[in-house]
Amino acid sequence: MRRIISLWFPKLPTDRFTRLMPHWRGQPFVLVAEQANRTFLYDVSRAAETLGLTPGMALSDARAAVPDIASARADPHSDARFLKNLLRWATRTSPLVARSGQDGLFLDTTGCDHLYGGETAMLAGMLERLRRFGLDVRGALCDTPGGAWALARYGVDGMVIAPGETSDGLAPLPVEALRLTPAT
């Protein structure tokens, strides 16, 4: 049976930025982008979230709510390169690694866990190393990519579901874990 890890980096753009600008770590700041003559918040730091700022919000609205908020230009191309580097790093655990959207990775770890002291230790070790690297990361492991994706985002961080028990592990998750569009 296949065993899949999903790693989700919910703050990848701001995490990458604070690696370049370490004095911004822990500070409220936003990354901005422009589209159709509108400047909006592309991503916000955890500290900015506590002030009520959210991605997608107009920069003018953010400045009305938090006048002295620090901002910098978002760089989606550098974010993609950073995720690619994380993908390369993840091959130390599994030779089968793929991107999961713009903010995550899938690792097929079938048969790899014995090298790391079991599945739980393998996943916990990966999460710990990534956090020491300064990244906000959540992860989960189960039989399917969709199940691992849902657990990483909506389940308990670091959750490992035993082989064959994925449907039971997914049962308590909210409907958003199904990756359906809001209209559906």
PDB file of C-alpha atoms in Angstrom:
ATOM      1  CA  MET A   1       0.000   0.000   0.000  1.00  0.00           C
ATOM      2  CA  ARG A   2       1.275   3.460  -0.903  1.00  0.00           C
ATOM      3  CA  ARG A   3       2.182   5.905   1.860  1.00  0.00           C
ATOM      4  CA  ILE A   4       2.054   9.614   1.077  1.00  0.00           C
ATOM      5  CA  ILE A   5       3.230  12.648   3.041  1.00  0.00           C
ATOM      6  CA  SER A   6       1.717  16.034   2.332  1.00  0.00           C
ATOM      7  CA  LEU A   7       3.702  19.055   3.489  1.00  0.00           C
ATOM      8  CA  TRP A   8       1.892  22.387   3.462  1.00  0.00           C
ATOM      9  CA  PHE A   9       3.668  25.741   3.796  1.00  0.00           C
ATOM     10  CA  PRO A  10       0.786  28.140   4.549  1.00  0.00           C
ATOM     11  CA  LYS A  11       3.090  31.177   4.790  1.00  0.00           C
ATOM     12  CA  LEU A  12       5.627  30.291   2.098  1.00  0.00           C
ATOM     13  CA  PRO A  13       5.951  33.823   0.618  1.00  0.00           C
ATOM     14  CA  THR A  14       6.380  35.571   3.984  1.00  0.00           C
ATOM     15  CA  ASP A  15       8.627  32.785   5.291  1.00  0.00           C
ATOM     16  CA  ARG A  16      10.875  33.106   2.231  1.00  0.00           C
ATOM     17  CA  PHE A  17      10.937  36.883   2.630  1.00  0.00           C
ATOM     18  CA  THR A  18      11.951  36.758   6.313  1.00  0.00           C
ATOM     19  CA  ARG A  19      14.822  34.441   5.419  1.00  0.00           C
ATOM     20  CA  LEU A  20      16.134  37.358   3.313  1.00  0.00           C
ATOM     21  CA  MET A  21      15.140  40.030   5.847  1.00  0.00           C
ATOM     22  CA  PRO A  22      15.524  38.347   9.253  1.00  0.00           C
ATOM     23  CA  HIS A  23      14.831  41.580  11.175  1.00  0.00           C
ATOM     24  CA  TRP A  24      11.222  41.398   9.854  1.00  0.00           C
ATOM     25  CA  ARG A  25      10.683  37.975  11.489  1.00  0.00           C
ATOM     26  CA  GLY A  26       7.888  38.214  14.058  1.00  0.00           C
ATOM     27  CA  GLN A  27       6.911  41.693  12.870  1.00  0.00           C
ATOM     28  CA  PRO A  28       3.601  42.622  11.228  1.00  0.00           C
ATOM     29  CA  PHE A  29       4.177  43.082   7.491  1.00  0.00           C
ATOM     30  CA  VAL A  30       2.484  42.374   4.194  1.00  0.00           C
ATOM     31  CA  LEU A  31       3.608  41.365   0.722  1.00  0.00           C
ATOM     32  CA  VAL A  32       1.729  43.195  -2.011  1.00  0.00           C
ATOM     33  CA  ALA A  33       0.997  42.572  -5.691  1.00  0.00           C
ATOM     34  CA  GLU A  34      -0.836  44.463  -8.400  1.00  0.00           C
ATOM     35  CA  GLN A  35      -3.548  43.287 -10.744  1.00  0.00           C
ATOM     36  CA  ALA A  36      -5.795  45.421 -12.965  1.00  0.00           C
ATOM     37  CA  ASN A  37      -4.640  48.691 -11.339  1.00  0.00           C
ATOM     38  CA  ARG A  38      -5.392  47.317  -7.880  1.00  0.00           C
ATOM     39  CA  THR A  39      -2.747  46.794  -5.212  1.00  0.00           C
ATOM     40  CA  PHE A  40      -3.716  43.955  -2.896  1.00  0.00           C
ATOM     41  CA  LEU A  41      -2.203  41.904  -0.092  1.00  0.00           C
ATOM     42  CA  TYR A  42      -0.583  38.847  -1.635  1.00  0.00           C
ATOM     43  CA  ASP A  43       0.406  37.375   1.727  1.00  0.00           C
ATOM     44  CA  VAL A  44       0.528  38.605   5.321  1.00  0.00           C
ATOM     45  CA  SER A  45       2.784  37.656   8.192  1.00  0.00           C
ATOM     46  CA  ARG A  46       1.296  35.847  11.193  1.00  0.00           C
ATOM     47  CA  ALA A  47       1.708  39.054  13.210  1.00  0.00           C
ATOM     48  CA  ALA A  48      -0.234  41.002  10.540  1.00  0.00           C
ATOM     49  CA  GLU A  49      -3.005  38.365  10.648  1.00  0.00           C
ATOM     50  CA  THR A  50      -3.495  39.085  14.352  1.00  0.00           C
ATOM     51  CA  LEU A  51      -4.178  42.706  13.365  1.00  0.00           C
ATOM     52  CA  GLY A  52      -7.020  41.574  11.067  1.00  0.00           C
ATOM     53  CA  LEU A  53      -5.177  41.739   7.738  1.00  0.00           C
ATOM     54  CA  THR A  54      -5.836  38.980   5.190  1.00  0.00           C
ATOM     55  CA  PRO A  55      -4.548  38.056   1.729  1.00  0.00           C
ATOM     56  CA  GLY A  56      -6.657  39.557  -1.041  1.00  0.00           C
ATOM     57  CA  MET A  57      -7.474  42.699   0.945  1.00  0.00           C
ATOM     58  CA  ALA A  58      -6.815  45.993  -0.844  1.00  0.00           C
ATOM     59  CA  LEU A  59      -3.634  47.688   0.380  1.00  0.00           C
ATOM     60  CA  SER A  60      -5.604  50.901   0.944  1.00  0.00           C
ATOM     61  CA  ASP A  61      -8.005  49.038   3.270  1.00  0.00           C
ATOM     62  CA  ALA A  62      -5.069  47.451   5.096  1.00  0.00           C
ATOM     63  CA  ARG A  63      -3.436  50.870   5.585  1.00  0.00           C
ATOM     64  CA  ALA A  64      -6.743  52.272   6.870  1.00  0.00           C
ATOM     65  CA  ALA A  65      -6.862  49.495   9.473  1.00  0.00           C
ATOM     66  CA  VAL A  66      -3.123  49.497  10.303  1.00  0.00           C
ATOM     67  CA  PRO A  67      -1.601  52.800   9.093  1.00  0.00           C
ATOM     68  CA  ASP A  68       2.038  51.932   9.797  1.00  0.00           C
ATOM     69  CA  ILE A  69       2.044  48.384   8.378  1.00  0.00           C
ATOM     70  CA  ALA A  70       5.324  47.531   6.659  1.00  0.00           C
ATOM     71  CA  SER A  71       5.037  46.279   3.100  1.00  0.00           C
ATOM     72  CA  ALA A  72       7.198  44.824   0.346  1.00  0.00           C
ATOM     73  CA  ARG A  73       6.562  43.653  -3.177  1.00  0.00           C
ATOM     74  CA  ALA A  74       5.622  39.973  -3.566  1.00  0.00           C
ATOM     75  CA  ASP A  75       7.820  37.824  -5.797  1.00  0.00           C
ATOM     76  CA  PRO A  76       5.885  34.725  -6.939  1.00  0.00           C
ATOM     77  CA  HIS A  77       8.747  33.574  -9.192  1.00  0.00           C
ATOM     78  CA  SER A  78      11.167  33.495  -6.264  1.00  0.00           C
ATOM     79  CA  ASP A  79       8.516  31.711  -4.182  1.00  0.00           C
ATOM     80  CA  ALA A  80       8.280  29.025  -6.895  1.00  0.00           C
ATOM     81  CA  ARG A  81      12.084  28.648  -6.959  1.00  0.00           C
ATOM     82  CA  PHE A  82      12.115  28.373  -3.173  1.00  0.00           C
ATOM     83  CA  LEU A  83       9.481  25.614  -3.294  1.00  0.00           C
ATOM     84  CA  LYS A  84      11.562  23.857  -5.960  1.00  0.00           C
ATOM     85  CA  ASN A  85      14.553  23.974  -3.602  1.00  0.00           C
ATOM     86  CA  LEU A  86      12.391  22.504  -0.837  1.00  0.00           C
ATOM     87  CA  LEU A  87      11.358  19.758  -3.259  1.00  0.00           C
ATOM     88  CA  ARG A  88      15.021  18.945  -3.877  1.00  0.00           C
ATOM     89  CA  TRP A  89      15.661  18.920  -0.127  1.00  0.00           C
ATOM     90  CA  ALA A  90      12.741  16.493   0.381  1.00  0.00           C
ATOM     91  CA  THR A  91      14.379  13.920  -1.913  1.00  0.00           C
ATOM     92  CA  ARG A  92      16.638  13.066   1.015  1.00  0.00           C
ATOM     93  CA  THR A  93      13.587  11.324   2.519  1.00  0.00           C
ATOM     94  CA  SER A  94      11.975   9.951  -0.635  1.00  0.00           C
ATOM     95  CA  PRO A  95      13.034   9.724  -4.275  1.00  0.00           C
ATOM     96  CA  LEU A  96       9.416  10.405  -5.340  1.00  0.00           C
ATOM     97  CA  VAL A  97       8.552  14.031  -4.559  1.00  0.00           C
ATOM     98  CA  ALA A  98       6.131  16.354  -6.376  1.00  0.00           C
ATOM     99  CA  ARG A  99       4.729  19.851  -5.952  1.00  0.00           C
ATOM    100  CA  SER A 100       1.282  20.229  -4.456  1.00  0.00           C
ATOM    101  CA  GLY A 101       0.093  23.539  -5.841  1.00  0.00           C
ATOM    102  CA  GLN A 102       2.093  26.649  -5.036  1.00  0.00           C
ATOM    103  CA  ASP A 103       2.436  25.966  -1.325  1.00  0.00           C
ATOM    104  CA  GLY A 104       3.057  22.294  -0.744  1.00  0.00           C
ATOM    105  CA  LEU A 105       4.787  19.033  -1.530  1.00  0.00           C
ATOM    106  CA  PHE A 106       3.807  15.382  -1.825  1.00  0.00           C
ATOM    107  CA  LEU A 107       6.297  12.640  -0.946  1.00  0.00           C
ATOM    108  CA  ASP A 108       5.671   8.989  -1.742  1.00  0.00           C
ATOM    109  CA  THR A 109       7.426   7.432   1.257  1.00  0.00           C
ATOM    110  CA  THR A 110       6.370   3.847   0.601  1.00  0.00           C
ATOM    111  CA  GLY A 111       9.138   1.655   2.005  1.00  0.00           C
ATOM    112  CA  CYS A 112      11.229   4.585   3.286  1.00  0.00           C
ATOM    113  CA  ASP A 113      10.037   4.812   6.893  1.00  0.00           C
ATOM    114  CA  HIS A 114      12.318   2.055   8.265  1.00  0.00           C
ATOM    115  CA  LEU A 115      15.306   4.319   7.510  1.00  0.00           C
ATOM    116  CA  TYR A 116      13.972   6.936   9.948  1.00  0.00           C
ATOM    117  CA  GLY A 117      12.603   4.857  12.826  1.00  0.00           C
ATOM    118  CA  GLY A 118       9.044   4.526  11.506  1.00  0.00           C
ATOM    119  CA  GLU A 119       6.477   6.765   9.883  1.00  0.00           C
ATOM    120  CA  THR A 120       5.745   8.942  12.891  1.00  0.00           C
ATOM    121  CA  ALA A 121       9.437   9.618  13.553  1.00  0.00           C
ATOM    122  CA  MET A 122      10.083  10.249   9.848  1.00  0.00           C
ATOM    123  CA  LEU A 123       7.319  12.849   9.574  1.00  0.00           C
ATOM    124  CA  ALA A 124       8.146  14.472  12.926  1.00  0.00           C
ATOM    125  CA  GLY A 125      11.819  14.740  11.935  1.00  0.00           C
ATOM    126  CA  MET A 126      10.960  16.413   8.639  1.00  0.00           C
ATOM    127  CA  LEU A 127       8.617  18.898  10.288  1.00  0.00           C
ATOM    128  CA  GLU A 128      11.174  19.732  12.974  1.00  0.00           C
ATOM    129  CA  ARG A 129      13.969  20.353  10.440  1.00  0.00           C
ATOM    130  CA  LEU A 130      11.735  22.568   8.304  1.00  0.00           C
ATOM    131  CA  ARG A 131      10.646  24.585  11.356  1.00  0.00           C
ATOM    132  CA  ARG A 132      14.271  25.041  12.431  1.00  0.00           C
ATOM    133  CA  PHE A 133      14.833  26.337   8.904  1.00  0.00           C
ATOM    134  CA  GLY A 134      12.309  29.083   9.754  1.00  0.00           C
ATOM    135  CA  LEU A 135       9.303  27.714   7.902  1.00  0.00           C
ATOM    136  CA  ASP A 136       5.692  27.509   9.007  1.00  0.00           C
ATOM    137  CA  VAL A 137       4.804  23.962   7.946  1.00  0.00           C
ATOM    138  CA  ARG A 138       2.105  21.384   8.570  1.00  0.00           C
ATOM    139  CA  GLY A 139       2.269  17.756   7.515  1.00  0.00           C
ATOM    140  CA  ALA A 140       0.368  14.489   7.494  1.00  0.00           C
ATOM    141  CA  LEU A 141       0.831  10.948   6.216  1.00  0.00           C
ATOM    142  CA  CYS A 142      -1.709   8.409   4.950  1.00  0.00           C
ATOM    143  CA  ASP A 143      -2.511   6.160   1.953  1.00  0.00           C
ATOM    144  CA  THR A 144      -3.550   8.754  -0.636  1.00  0.00           C
ATOM    145  CA  PRO A 145      -2.385  12.180  -1.827  1.00  0.00           C
ATOM    146  CA  GLY A 146      -5.883  13.659  -1.372  1.00  0.00           C
ATOM    147  CA  GLY A 147      -6.156  12.277   2.140  1.00  0.00           C
ATOM    148  CA  ALA A 148      -2.706  13.506   3.136  1.00  0.00           C
ATOM    149  CA  TRP A 149      -3.483  16.934   1.617  1.00  0.00           C
ATOM    150  CA  ALA A 150      -6.728  17.208   3.622  1.00  0.00           C
ATOM    151  CA  LEU A 151      -5.115  16.066   6.863  1.00  0.00           C
ATOM    152  CA  ALA A 152      -2.177  18.474   6.515  1.00  0.00           C
ATOM    153  CA  ARG A 153      -4.515  21.421   6.072  1.00  0.00           C
ATOM    154  CA  TYR A 154      -7.513  20.530   8.245  1.00  0.00           C
ATOM    155  CA  GLY A 155      -6.384  17.732  10.568  1.00  0.00           C
ATOM    156  CA  VAL A 156      -4.002  17.556  13.481  1.00  0.00           C
ATOM    157  CA  ASP A 157      -0.484  18.602  12.461  1.00  0.00           C
ATOM    158  CA  GLY A 158       1.873  15.632  12.235  1.00  0.00           C
ATOM    159  CA  MET A 159      -0.996  13.141  11.962  1.00  0.00           C
ATOM    160  CA  VAL A 160      -0.165   9.660  10.694  1.00  0.00           C
ATOM    161  CA  ILE A 161      -3.141   7.521   9.661  1.00  0.00           C
ATOM    162  CA  ALA A 162      -2.540   3.761   9.712  1.00  0.00           C
ATOM    163  CA  PRO A 163      -2.683   1.886   6.403  1.00  0.00           C
ATOM    164  CA  GLY A 164      -6.253   1.210   5.296  1.00  0.00           C
ATOM    165  CA  GLU A 165      -7.794   3.676   7.776  1.00  0.00           C
ATOM    166  CA  THR A 166      -7.732   6.839   5.672  1.00  0.00           C
ATOM    167  CA  SER A 167     -11.511   7.187   5.344  1.00  0.00           C
ATOM    168  CA  ASP A 168     -11.941   6.934   9.128  1.00  0.00           C
ATOM    169  CA  GLY A 169      -9.199   9.525   9.639  1.00  0.00           C
ATOM    170  CA  LEU A 170     -10.825  11.936   7.201  1.00  0.00           C
ATOM    171  CA  ALA A 171     -14.369  11.579   8.575  1.00  0.00           C
ATOM    172  CA  PRO A 172     -14.133  14.363  11.216  1.00  0.00           C
ATOM    173  CA  LEU A 173     -12.670  16.923   8.797  1.00  0.00           C
ATOM    174  CA  PRO A 174     -14.765  19.833   7.450  1.00  0.00           C
ATOM    175  CA  VAL A 175     -16.228  19.767   3.949  1.00  0.00           C
ATOM    176  CA  GLU A 176     -13.512  22.219   2.759  1.00  0.00           C
ATOM    177  CA  ALA A 177     -11.060  19.321   2.990  1.00  0.00           C
ATOM    178  CA  LEU A 178     -12.701  17.844  -0.115  1.00  0.00           C
ATOM    179  CA  ARG A 179     -11.058  20.533  -2.304  1.00  0.00           C
ATOM    180  CA  LEU A 180     -14.385  21.489  -3.885  1.00  0.00           C
ATOM    181  CA  THR A 181     -15.008  24.959  -5.250  1.00  0.00           C
ATOM    182  CA  PRO A 182     -17.136  27.205  -3.012  1.00  0.00           C
ATOM    183  CA  ALA A 183     -19.954  27.108  -5.584  1.00  0.00           C
ATOM    184  CA  THR A 184     -20.070  23.306  -5.428  1.00  0.00           C
TER     185      THR A 184
END
